[in-house]
Coordinates of C-alpha atoms and ligand atoms in Angstrom, one line a residue:
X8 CA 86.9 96.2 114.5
X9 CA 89.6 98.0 116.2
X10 CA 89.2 97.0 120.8
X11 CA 92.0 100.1 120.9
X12 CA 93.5 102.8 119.9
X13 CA 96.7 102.6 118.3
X14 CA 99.3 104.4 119.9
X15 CA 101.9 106.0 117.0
X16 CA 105.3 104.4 117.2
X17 CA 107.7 104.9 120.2
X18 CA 104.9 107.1 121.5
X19 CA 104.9 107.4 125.7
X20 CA 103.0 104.0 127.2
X21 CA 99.7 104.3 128.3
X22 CA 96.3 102.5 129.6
X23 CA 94.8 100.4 126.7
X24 CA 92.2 102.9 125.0
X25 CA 88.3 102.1 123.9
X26 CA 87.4 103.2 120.8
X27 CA 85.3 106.2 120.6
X28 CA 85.9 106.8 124.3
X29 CA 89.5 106.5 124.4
X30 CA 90.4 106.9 128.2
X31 CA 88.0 108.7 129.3
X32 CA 86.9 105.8 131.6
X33 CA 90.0 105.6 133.1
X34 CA 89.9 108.8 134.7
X35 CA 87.7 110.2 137.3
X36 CA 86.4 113.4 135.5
X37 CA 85.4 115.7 138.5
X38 CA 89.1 115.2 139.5
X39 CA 91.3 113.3 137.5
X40 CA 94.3 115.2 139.4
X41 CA 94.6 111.9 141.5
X42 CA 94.1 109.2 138.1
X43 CA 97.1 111.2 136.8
X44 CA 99.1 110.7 139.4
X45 CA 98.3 106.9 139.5
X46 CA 99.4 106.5 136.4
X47 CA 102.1 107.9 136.6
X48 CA 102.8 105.1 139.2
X49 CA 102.6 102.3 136.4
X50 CA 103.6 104.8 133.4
X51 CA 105.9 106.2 134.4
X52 CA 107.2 110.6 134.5
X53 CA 105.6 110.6 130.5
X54 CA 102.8 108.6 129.6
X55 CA 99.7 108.9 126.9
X56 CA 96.2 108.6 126.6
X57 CA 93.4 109.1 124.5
X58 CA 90.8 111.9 124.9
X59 CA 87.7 110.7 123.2
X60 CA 90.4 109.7 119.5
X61 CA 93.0 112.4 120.8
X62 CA 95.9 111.6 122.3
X63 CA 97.3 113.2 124.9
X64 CA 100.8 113.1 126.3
X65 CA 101.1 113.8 130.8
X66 CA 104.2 115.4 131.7
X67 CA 105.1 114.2 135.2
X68 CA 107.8 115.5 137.4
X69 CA 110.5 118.3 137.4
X70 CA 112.7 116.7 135.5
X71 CA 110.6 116.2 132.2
X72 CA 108.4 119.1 133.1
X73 CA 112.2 120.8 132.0
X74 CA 113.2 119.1 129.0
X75 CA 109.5 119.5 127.6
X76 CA 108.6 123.2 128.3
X77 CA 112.2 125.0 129.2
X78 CA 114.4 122.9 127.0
X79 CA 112.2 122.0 124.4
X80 CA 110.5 125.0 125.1
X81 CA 109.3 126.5 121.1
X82 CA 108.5 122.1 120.3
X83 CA 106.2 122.7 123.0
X84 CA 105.0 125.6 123.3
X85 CA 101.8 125.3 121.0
X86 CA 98.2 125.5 122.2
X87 CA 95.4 122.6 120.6
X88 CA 93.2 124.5 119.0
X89 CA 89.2 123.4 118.2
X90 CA 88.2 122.4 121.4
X91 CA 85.8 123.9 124.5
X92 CA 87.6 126.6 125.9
X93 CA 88.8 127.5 122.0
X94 CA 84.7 127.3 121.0
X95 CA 83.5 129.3 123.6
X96 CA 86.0 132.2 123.3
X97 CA 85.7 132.4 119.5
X98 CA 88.5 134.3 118.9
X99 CA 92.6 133.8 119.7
X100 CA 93.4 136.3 122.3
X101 CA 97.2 135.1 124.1
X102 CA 95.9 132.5 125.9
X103 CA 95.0 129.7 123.2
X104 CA 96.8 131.4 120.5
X105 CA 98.8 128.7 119.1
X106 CA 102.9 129.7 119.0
X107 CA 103.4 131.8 115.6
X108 CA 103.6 135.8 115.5
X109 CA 100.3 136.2 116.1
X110 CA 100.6 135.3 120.2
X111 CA 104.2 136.2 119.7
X112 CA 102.6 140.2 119.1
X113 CA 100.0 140.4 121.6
X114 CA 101.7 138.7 124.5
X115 CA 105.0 141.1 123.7
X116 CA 102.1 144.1 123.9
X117 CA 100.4 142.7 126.9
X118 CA 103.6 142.6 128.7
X119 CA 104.8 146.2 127.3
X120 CA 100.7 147.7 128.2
X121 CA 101.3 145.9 132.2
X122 CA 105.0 147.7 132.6
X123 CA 103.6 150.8 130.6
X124 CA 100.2 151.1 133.5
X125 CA 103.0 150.6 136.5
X126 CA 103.7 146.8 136.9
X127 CA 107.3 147.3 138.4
X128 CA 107.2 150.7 139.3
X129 CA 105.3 152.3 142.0
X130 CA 102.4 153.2 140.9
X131 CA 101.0 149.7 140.1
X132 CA 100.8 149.1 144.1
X133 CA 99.5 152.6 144.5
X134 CA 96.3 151.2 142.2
X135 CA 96.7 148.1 144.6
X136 CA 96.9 150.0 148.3
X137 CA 93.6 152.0 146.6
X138 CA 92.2 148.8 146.3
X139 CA 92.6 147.3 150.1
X140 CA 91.2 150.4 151.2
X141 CA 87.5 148.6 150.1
X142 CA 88.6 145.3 151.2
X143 CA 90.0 147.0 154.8
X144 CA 86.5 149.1 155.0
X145 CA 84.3 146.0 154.5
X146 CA 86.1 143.7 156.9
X147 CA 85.9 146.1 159.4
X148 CA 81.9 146.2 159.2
X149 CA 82.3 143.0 160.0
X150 CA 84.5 143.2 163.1
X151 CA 83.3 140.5 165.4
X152 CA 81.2 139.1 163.0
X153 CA 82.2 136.0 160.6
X154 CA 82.2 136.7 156.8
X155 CA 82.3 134.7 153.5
X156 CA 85.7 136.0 152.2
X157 CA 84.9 134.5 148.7
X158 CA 83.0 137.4 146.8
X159 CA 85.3 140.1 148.6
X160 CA 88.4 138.6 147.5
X161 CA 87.1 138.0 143.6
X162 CA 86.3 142.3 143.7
X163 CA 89.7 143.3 144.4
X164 CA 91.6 141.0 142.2
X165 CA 88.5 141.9 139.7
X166 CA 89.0 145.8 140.4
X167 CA 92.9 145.4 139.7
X168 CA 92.7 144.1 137.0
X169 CA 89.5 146.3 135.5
X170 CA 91.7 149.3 136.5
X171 CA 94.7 148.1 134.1
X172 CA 92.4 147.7 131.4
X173 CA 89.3 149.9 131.7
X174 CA 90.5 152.6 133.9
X175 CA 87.5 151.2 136.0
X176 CA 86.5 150.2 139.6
X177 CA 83.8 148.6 140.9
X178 CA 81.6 148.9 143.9
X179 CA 81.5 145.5 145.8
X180 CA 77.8 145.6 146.2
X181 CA 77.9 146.6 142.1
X182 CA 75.1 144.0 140.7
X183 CA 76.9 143.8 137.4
X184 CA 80.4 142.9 138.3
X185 CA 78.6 140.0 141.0
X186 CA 77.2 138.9 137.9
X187 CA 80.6 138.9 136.0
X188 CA 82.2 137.2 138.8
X189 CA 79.8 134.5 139.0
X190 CA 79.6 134.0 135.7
X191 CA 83.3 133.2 135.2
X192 CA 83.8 131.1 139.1
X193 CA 80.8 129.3 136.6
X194 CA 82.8 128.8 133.4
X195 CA 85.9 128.4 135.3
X196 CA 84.6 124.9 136.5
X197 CA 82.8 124.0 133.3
X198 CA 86.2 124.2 131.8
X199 CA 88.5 121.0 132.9
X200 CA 85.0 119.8 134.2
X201 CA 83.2 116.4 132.3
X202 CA 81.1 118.3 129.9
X203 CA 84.3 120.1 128.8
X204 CA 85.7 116.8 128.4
X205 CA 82.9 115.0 126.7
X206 CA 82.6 118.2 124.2
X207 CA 86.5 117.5 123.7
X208 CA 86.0 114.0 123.0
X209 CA 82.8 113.7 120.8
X210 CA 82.4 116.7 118.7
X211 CA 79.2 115.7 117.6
X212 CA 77.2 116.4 120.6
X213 CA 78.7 120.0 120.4
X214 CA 75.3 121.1 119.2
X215 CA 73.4 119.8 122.2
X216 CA 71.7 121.5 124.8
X217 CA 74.0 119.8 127.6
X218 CA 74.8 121.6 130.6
X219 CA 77.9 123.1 128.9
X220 CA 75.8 125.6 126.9
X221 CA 75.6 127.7 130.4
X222 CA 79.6 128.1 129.6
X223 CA 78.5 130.1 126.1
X224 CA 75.9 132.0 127.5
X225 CA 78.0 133.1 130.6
X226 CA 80.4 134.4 128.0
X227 CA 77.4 136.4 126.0
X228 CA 77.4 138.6 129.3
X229 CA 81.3 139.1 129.5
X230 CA 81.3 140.0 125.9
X231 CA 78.0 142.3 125.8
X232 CA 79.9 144.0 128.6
X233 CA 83.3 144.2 127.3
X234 CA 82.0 145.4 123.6
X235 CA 79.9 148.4 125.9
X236 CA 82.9 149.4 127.8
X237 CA 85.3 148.9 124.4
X238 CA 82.7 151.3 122.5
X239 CA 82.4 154.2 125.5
X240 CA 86.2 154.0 124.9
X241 CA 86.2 155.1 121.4
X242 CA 83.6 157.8 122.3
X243 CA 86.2 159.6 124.8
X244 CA 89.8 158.5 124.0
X245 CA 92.3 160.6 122.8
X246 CA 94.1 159.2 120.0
X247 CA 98.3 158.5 121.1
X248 CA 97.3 159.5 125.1
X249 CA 95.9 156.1 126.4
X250 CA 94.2 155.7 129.7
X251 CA 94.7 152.0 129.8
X252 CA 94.7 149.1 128.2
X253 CA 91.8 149.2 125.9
X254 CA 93.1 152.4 124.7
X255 CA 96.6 151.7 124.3
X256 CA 95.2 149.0 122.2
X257 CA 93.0 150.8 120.0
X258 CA 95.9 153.6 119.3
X259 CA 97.8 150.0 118.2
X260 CA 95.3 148.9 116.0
X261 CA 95.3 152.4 113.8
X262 CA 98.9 152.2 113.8
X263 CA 98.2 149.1 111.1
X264 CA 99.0 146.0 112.0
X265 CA 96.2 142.9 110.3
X266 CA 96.2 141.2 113.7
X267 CA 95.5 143.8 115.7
X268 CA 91.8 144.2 115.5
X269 CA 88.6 145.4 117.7
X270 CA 87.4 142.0 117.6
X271 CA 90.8 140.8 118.9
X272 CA 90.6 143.2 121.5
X273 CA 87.3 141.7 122.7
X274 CA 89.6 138.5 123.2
X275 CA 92.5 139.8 125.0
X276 CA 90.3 141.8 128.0
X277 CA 89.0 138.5 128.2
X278 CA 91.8 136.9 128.6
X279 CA 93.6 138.9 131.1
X280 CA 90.8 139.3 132.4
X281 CA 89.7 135.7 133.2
X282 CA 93.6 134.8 134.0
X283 CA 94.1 137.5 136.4
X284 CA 90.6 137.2 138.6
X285 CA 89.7 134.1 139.5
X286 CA 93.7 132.9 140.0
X287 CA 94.7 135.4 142.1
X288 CA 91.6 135.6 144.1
X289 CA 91.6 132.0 144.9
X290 CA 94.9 131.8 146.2
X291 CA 94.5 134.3 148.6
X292 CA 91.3 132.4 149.5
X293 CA 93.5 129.5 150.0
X294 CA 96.1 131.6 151.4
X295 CA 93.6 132.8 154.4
X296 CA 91.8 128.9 155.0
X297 CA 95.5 127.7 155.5
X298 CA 96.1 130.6 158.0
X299 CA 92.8 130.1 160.0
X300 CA 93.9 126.1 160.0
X301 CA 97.2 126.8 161.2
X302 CA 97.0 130.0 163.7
X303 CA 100.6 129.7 165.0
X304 CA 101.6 130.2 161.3
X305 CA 99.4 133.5 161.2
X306 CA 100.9 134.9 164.2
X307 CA 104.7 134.5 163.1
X308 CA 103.5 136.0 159.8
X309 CA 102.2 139.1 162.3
X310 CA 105.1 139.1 164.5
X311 CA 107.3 139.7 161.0
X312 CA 105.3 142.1 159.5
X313 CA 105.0 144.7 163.3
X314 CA 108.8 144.3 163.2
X315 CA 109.5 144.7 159.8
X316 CA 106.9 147.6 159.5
X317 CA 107.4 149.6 162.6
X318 CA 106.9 153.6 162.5
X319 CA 105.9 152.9 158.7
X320 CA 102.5 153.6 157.3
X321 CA 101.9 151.1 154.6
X322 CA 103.7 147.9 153.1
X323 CA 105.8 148.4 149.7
X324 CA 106.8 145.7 147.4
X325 CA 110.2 146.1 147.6
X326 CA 109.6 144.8 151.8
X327 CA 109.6 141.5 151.1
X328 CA 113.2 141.0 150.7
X329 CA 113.2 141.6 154.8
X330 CA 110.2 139.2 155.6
X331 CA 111.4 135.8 154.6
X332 CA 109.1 134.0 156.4
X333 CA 105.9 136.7 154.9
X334 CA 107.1 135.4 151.3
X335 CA 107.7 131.5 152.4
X336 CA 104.4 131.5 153.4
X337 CA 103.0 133.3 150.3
X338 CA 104.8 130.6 148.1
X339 CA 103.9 127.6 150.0
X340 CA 100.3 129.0 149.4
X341 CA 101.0 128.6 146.0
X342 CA 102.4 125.7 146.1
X343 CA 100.4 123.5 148.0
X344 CA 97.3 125.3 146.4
X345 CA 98.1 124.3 142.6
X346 CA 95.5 126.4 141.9
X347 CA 96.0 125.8 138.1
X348 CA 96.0 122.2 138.6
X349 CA 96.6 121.1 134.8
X350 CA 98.2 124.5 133.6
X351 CA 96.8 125.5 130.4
X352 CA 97.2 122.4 127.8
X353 CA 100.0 123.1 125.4
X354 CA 100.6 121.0 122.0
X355 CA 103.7 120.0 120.3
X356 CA 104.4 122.7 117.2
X357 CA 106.8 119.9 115.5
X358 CA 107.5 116.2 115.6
X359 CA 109.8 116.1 118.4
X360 CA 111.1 114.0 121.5
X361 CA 110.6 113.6 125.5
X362 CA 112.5 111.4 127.7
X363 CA 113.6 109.4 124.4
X364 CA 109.7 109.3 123.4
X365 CA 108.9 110.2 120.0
X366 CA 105.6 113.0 120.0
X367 CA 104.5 114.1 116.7
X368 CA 103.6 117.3 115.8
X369 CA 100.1 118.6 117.0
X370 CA 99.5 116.4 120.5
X371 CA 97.7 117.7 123.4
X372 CA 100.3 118.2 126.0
X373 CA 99.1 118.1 129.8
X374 CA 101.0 119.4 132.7
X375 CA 100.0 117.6 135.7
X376 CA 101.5 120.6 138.2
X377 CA 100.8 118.5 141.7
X378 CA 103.6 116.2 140.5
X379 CA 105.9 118.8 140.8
X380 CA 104.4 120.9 143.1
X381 CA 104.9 118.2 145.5
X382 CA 107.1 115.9 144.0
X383 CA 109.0 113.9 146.7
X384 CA 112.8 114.6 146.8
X385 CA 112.1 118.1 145.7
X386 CA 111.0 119.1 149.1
X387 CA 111.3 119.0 152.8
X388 CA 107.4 118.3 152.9
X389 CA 105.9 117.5 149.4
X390 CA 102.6 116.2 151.3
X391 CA 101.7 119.0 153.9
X392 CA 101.1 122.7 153.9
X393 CA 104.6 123.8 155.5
X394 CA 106.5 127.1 154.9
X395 CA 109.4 125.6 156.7
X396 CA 109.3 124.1 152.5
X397 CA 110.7 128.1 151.7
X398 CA 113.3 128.8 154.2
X399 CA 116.8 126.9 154.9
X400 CA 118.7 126.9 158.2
X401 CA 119.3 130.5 158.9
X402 CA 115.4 131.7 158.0
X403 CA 116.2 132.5 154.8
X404 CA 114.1 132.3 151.9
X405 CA 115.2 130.2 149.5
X406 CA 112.8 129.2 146.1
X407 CA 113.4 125.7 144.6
X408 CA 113.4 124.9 141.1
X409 CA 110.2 122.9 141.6
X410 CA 108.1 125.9 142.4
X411 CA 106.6 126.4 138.9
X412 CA 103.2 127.4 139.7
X413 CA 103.2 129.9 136.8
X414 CA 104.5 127.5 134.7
X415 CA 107.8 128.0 132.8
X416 CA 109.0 128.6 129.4
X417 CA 108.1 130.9 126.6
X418 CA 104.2 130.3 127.8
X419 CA 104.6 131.3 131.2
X420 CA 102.3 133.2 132.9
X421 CA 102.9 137.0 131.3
X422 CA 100.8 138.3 134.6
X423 CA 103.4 136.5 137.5
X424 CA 104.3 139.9 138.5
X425 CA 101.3 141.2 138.8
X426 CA 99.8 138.2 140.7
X427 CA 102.9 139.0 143.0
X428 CA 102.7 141.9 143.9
X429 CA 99.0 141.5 144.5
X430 CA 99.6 138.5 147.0
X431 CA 102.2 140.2 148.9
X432 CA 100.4 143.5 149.2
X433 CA 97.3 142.5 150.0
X434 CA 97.9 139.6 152.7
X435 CA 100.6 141.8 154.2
X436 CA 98.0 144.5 154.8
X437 CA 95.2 142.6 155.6
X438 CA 97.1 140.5 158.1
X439 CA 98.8 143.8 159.7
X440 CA 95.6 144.9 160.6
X441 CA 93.2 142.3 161.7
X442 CA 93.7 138.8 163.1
X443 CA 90.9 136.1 161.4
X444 CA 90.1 132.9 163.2
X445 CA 87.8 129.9 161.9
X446 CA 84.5 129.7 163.5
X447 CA 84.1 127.8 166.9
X448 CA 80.7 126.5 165.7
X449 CA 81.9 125.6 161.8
X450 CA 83.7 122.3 162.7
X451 CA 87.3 121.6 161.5
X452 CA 88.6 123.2 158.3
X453 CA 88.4 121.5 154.9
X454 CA 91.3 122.1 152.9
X455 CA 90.5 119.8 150.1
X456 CA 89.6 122.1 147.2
X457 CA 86.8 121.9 144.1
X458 CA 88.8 120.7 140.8
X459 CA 88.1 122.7 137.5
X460 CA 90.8 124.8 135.4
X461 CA 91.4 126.4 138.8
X462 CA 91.2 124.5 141.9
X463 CA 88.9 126.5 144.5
X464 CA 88.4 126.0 148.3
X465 CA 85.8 125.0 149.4
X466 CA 83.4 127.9 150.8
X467 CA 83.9 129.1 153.9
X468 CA 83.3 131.6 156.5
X469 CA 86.1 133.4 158.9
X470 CA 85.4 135.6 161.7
X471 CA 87.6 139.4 162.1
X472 CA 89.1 141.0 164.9
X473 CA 90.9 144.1 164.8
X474 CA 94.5 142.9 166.1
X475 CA 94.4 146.2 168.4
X476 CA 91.7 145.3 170.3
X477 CA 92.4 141.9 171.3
X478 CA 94.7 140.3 174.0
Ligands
LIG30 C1 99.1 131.7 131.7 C2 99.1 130.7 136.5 C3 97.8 135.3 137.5 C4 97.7 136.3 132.7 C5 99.2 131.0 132.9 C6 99.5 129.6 133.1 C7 99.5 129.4 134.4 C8 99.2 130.6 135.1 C9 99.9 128.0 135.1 C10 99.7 128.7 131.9 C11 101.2 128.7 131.5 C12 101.5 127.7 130.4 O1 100.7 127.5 129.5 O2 102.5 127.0 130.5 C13 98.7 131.8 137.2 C14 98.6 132.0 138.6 C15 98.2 133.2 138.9 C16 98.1 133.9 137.6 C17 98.8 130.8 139.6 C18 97.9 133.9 140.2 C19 98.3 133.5 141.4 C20 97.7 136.0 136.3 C21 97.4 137.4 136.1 C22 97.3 137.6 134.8 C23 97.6 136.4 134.1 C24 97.2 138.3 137.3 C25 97.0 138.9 134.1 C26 97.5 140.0 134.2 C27 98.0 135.1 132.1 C28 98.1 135.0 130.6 C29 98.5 133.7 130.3 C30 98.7 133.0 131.6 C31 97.7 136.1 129.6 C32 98.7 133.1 128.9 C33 100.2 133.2 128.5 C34 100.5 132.6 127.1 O3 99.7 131.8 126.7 O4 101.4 133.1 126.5 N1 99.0 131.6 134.2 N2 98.4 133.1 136.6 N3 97.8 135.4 135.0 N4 98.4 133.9 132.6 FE1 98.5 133.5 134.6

C-alpha cells in the first residue's frame, strides 16, 4: 500500500500526497489562491501537487511565469482535456482546445471575425458608445437613489459581445438574457469551485447528482438559445455578406474545411461568449467598488477626463494616450482585481523543463496570477490598490512586465482588445458624467472578492449623482 503519490523524477517538490485524494486536503477549496501562495513559501516559484492522482505543476512568479508560457511558450501551451469545464462544454471551441491546428484555425478566425466587425477601427466603439447610452439612461433613473451595479454592468459587456456575434441587443429588463447572465455568474463559480474539483479528482462520482449537475443544466439553456439564434441565422443570411460572427462563420464552414462545423460553432459563441461577459463586467465592478472606497482617486480620474475632454462630445479610444492617470487607474483595476485568478489551466504538449525541473508531457499547468500580479519587487505597492503602481516620476504611464492579467504567450487572451477598449470607454463615460459614492448607511466597503474561475466582488450597492448638479 502506497501512503503517497510518487512524484516522477526531478519533478518540482511538493506537499506529501494521499492516495486517492492527492492534495486536495492541503488546499482550502473555496479559495485556494492563499494555499498557493503558502506553498510557494516552502516550495518554492515551481512546485507540484496532486489533484485527486493528477499532478499538477504551480507556476509562481514573473520570472518562471516567462520561461514557462513566453519562452517555452508551444511546451506549454496545451490545454488538459477530460475534465469539468471540458465535460460540460462537450465540444472544443478555442478555449480548451488543446494546441494543434484545430485551436490554431479558430483562434486565427476569431481574431480575423473581431478586426473584421471593427475591433481597432472605429466602429467597434461606435457599437460600444450605443451601448452606454442604456447604461447612461438607467443610472440616471436612479439619480439620487443607490443602485446594485452588478446586473447593469453584466448587460452591456453581454450586449457587446451579442452584437459581435449575433447582430443582437438586449433590453436590460429582457427576462431571457437575466436568465443567461445568471446562469453563467452560476457556472462561473461552479468552475474552480470544490465540486469542480472533486469531479476533477474522482471521475467516478461524475454520474452523481451532486450540486455540480446545475453547471450542465445551466449550459442546456445557453445552448437551446445559441442553437435558436444559430438556426434564425441560416433562415436570413446571405451567403459571402455576413452580419456577424455567426454568419461569417457559417459562410466558413461551406467553404470546406472538416473542423469548421455547426456544432463547433455552438462552442465558439460559447466561448467568446462566456470569456468576454462575465470578465469584463466584473472588472468594471471592481473598477467602480475601488473608486467609491477611495473618492480622492475618483475625483483626479474626473479632473483628467473635463481637461482632457473639453468642448468635445464623447471619449475616443485613441484619448487615452493623454489621460495617464485614467489608464493607471484602469490597469491597477486589473491588477489588483486578478479577476482570472488561476488563468485558464494549460498542460505541457511535450516532455520538457522549468526552472531546471523536468515536466513530462501532458501535466496540468496552473498559473497562480496574484503571485505576479503582486509580486514584491515588481512593484511600488504589490499589497494595496494604488495607481501610483502605473505612473513614474513625471505622471507618466508606464506598464511593467508584471502586468499579465490577460496572460501571455501564444494562449493569450485573443479578446484583450476588446476588453480594452470596453474598460476605457465605458468608465471614461460613466465617470464624465456622474459622480457615485458608497452608501452612508452600508458600512465600510469590502473589497475582498468571491473566488471561482473569475474572482467577483462582493455585491454591492452605490448611490448616483449627476456631477452637474452637485457642489
Ligand atoms: C483567454 C483574461 C476578456 C476571449 C483568457 C485567459 C485570461 C483571460 C487570463 C487565459 C489565457 C491563458 O490560457 O494563458 C481576460 C480578462 C478579460 C478578458 C481579464 C477582461 C478584462 C475577454 C473578452 C473576450 C475574451 C472580451 C472575447 C472577445 C478569450 C478567449 C480566450 C481567453 C477566446 C482563450 C484563448 C485561447 O485559448 O487561445 N482571457 N479575458 N476574453 N479570452 Fe479573455
Amino acid at each position: 500500500f502506497q501512503f503517497k503519490l510518487r512524484r516522477p523524477k526531478n519533478f518540482p517538490p511538493g506537499p506529501l500526497s494521499l492516495p486517492v485524494l492527492g492534495n486536495l486536503l492541503n488546499l482550502d477549496l473555496k479559495n485556494p489562491i492563499m494555499d498557493f501562495e503558502k506553498l510557494k513559501e516552502s516550495y518554492g516559484n515551481v512546485y507540484s501537487l496532486f489533484i485527486g492522482s493528477r499532478p499538477a505543476v504551480v507556476i509562481n512568479g514573473l520570472k518562471a511565469m516567462k520561461e514557462a508560457i513566453m519562452i517555452k511558450a508551444t511546451d506549454f501551451a496545451g490545454r488538459p482535456q477530460n475534465m469539468f469545464i471540458n465535460d460540460i462544454t462537450q465540444r472544443k471551441g478555442v478555449i480548451l482546445a488543446d494546441y494543434g491546428s484545430f485551436w490554431r484555425d479558430h483562434r486565427r478566425f476569431a481574431l480575423m471575425t473581431l478586426r473584421n466587425f471593427g475591433l481597432g477601427k472605429t466602429s467597434m466603439e461606435e457599437r460600444i458608445h450605443e451601448e452606454i447610452q442604456f447604461t447612461v439612461s438607467k443610472l440616471e433613473e436612479n439619480i439620487g437613489k443607490t443602485l446594485s451595479p452588478q446586473v447593469m454592468f453584466h448587460n452591456a459587456s453581454s450586449n457587446i459581445i451579442c452584437k459581435v456575434l449575433f447582430n443582437t441587443r438586449y433590453d436590460y429588463e429582457d427576462g431571457m438574457i437575466t436568465e443567461i447572465v445568471q446562469c453563467f455568474v452560476e457556472l462561473l463559480k461552479i468552475a474552480n469551485g470544490p465540486w469542480a474539483m472533486m469531479y476533477d479528482a474522482f471521475p467516478w462520482i461524475r454520474s452523481l447528482p451532486l450540486p455540480f449537475s446545475k453547471a450542465f443544466r445551466n449550459m442546456e439553456t445557453f445552448r437551446n438559445i445559441s442553437k435558436r439564434l444559430v438556426n434564425e441565422h441560416k433562415m436570413s443570411r446571405v451567403p459571402g455578406e455576413p452580419r456577424d460572427f455567426v454568419d461569417s462563420y457559417l459562410d466558413e464552414v461551406e467553404k470546406s474545411s472538416n473542423d469548421f462545423s455547426e456544432q463547433q460553432l455552438l462552442g465558439m459563441t460559447f466561448d467568446l461568449y462566456v470569456a468576454g461577459t462575465d470578465t469584463t463586467s466584473n472588472t468594471m465592478l471592481a473598477g467602480f467598488l475601488y473608486l467609491l472606497a477611495y473618492p480622492h482617486i475618483q475625483d483626479k480620474c474626473q479632473r483628467e477626463i473635463d481637461q482632457i475632454l473639453e468642448g468635445k462630445d464623447r471619449v475616443s479610444f485613441d484619448d487615452r494616450h493623454k489621460m495617464p492617470y485614467m489608464q493607471a487607474v484602469i490597469h491597477e483595476v486589473q491588477r489588483f482585481a486578478n479577476i482570472v485568478p488561476l488563468s485558464v489551466f494549460h498542460c505541457t504538449t511535450k516532455d520538457t523543463e522549468l526552472s531546471g525541473y523536468s515536466i513530462p508531457k501532458g501535466t496540468l499547468i496552473i498559473q497562480n496570477m496574484q503571485s505576479v500580479l503582486r509580486e514584491e519587487g515588481q512593484w511600488k505597492s504589490p499589497h494595496e490598490f494604488n495607481p501610483e503602481n502605473f505612473l513614474n516620476e513625471q505622471g507618466e504611464f508606464v506598464k511593467p512586465e508584471a502586468f499579465m492579467p490577460f496572460s501571455a504567450g501564444p494562449r493569450v487572451c485573443l479578446g484583450e482588445g476588446l476588453a480594452r477598449m470596453e474598460l476605457f470607454i465605458i468608465m471614461v463615460t460613466l465617470l464624465r458624467k456622474f459622480k457615485f459614492t458608497w452608501p452612508e448607511d452600508a458600512g465600510e466597503p469590502d473589497l475582498t472578492p468571491i473566488f471561482g474561475a473569475t474572482l467577483t466582488p462582493k455585491p454591492y450597492r452605490m448611490k448616483v449623482q449627476l456631477r452637474s448638479e452637485q457642489s
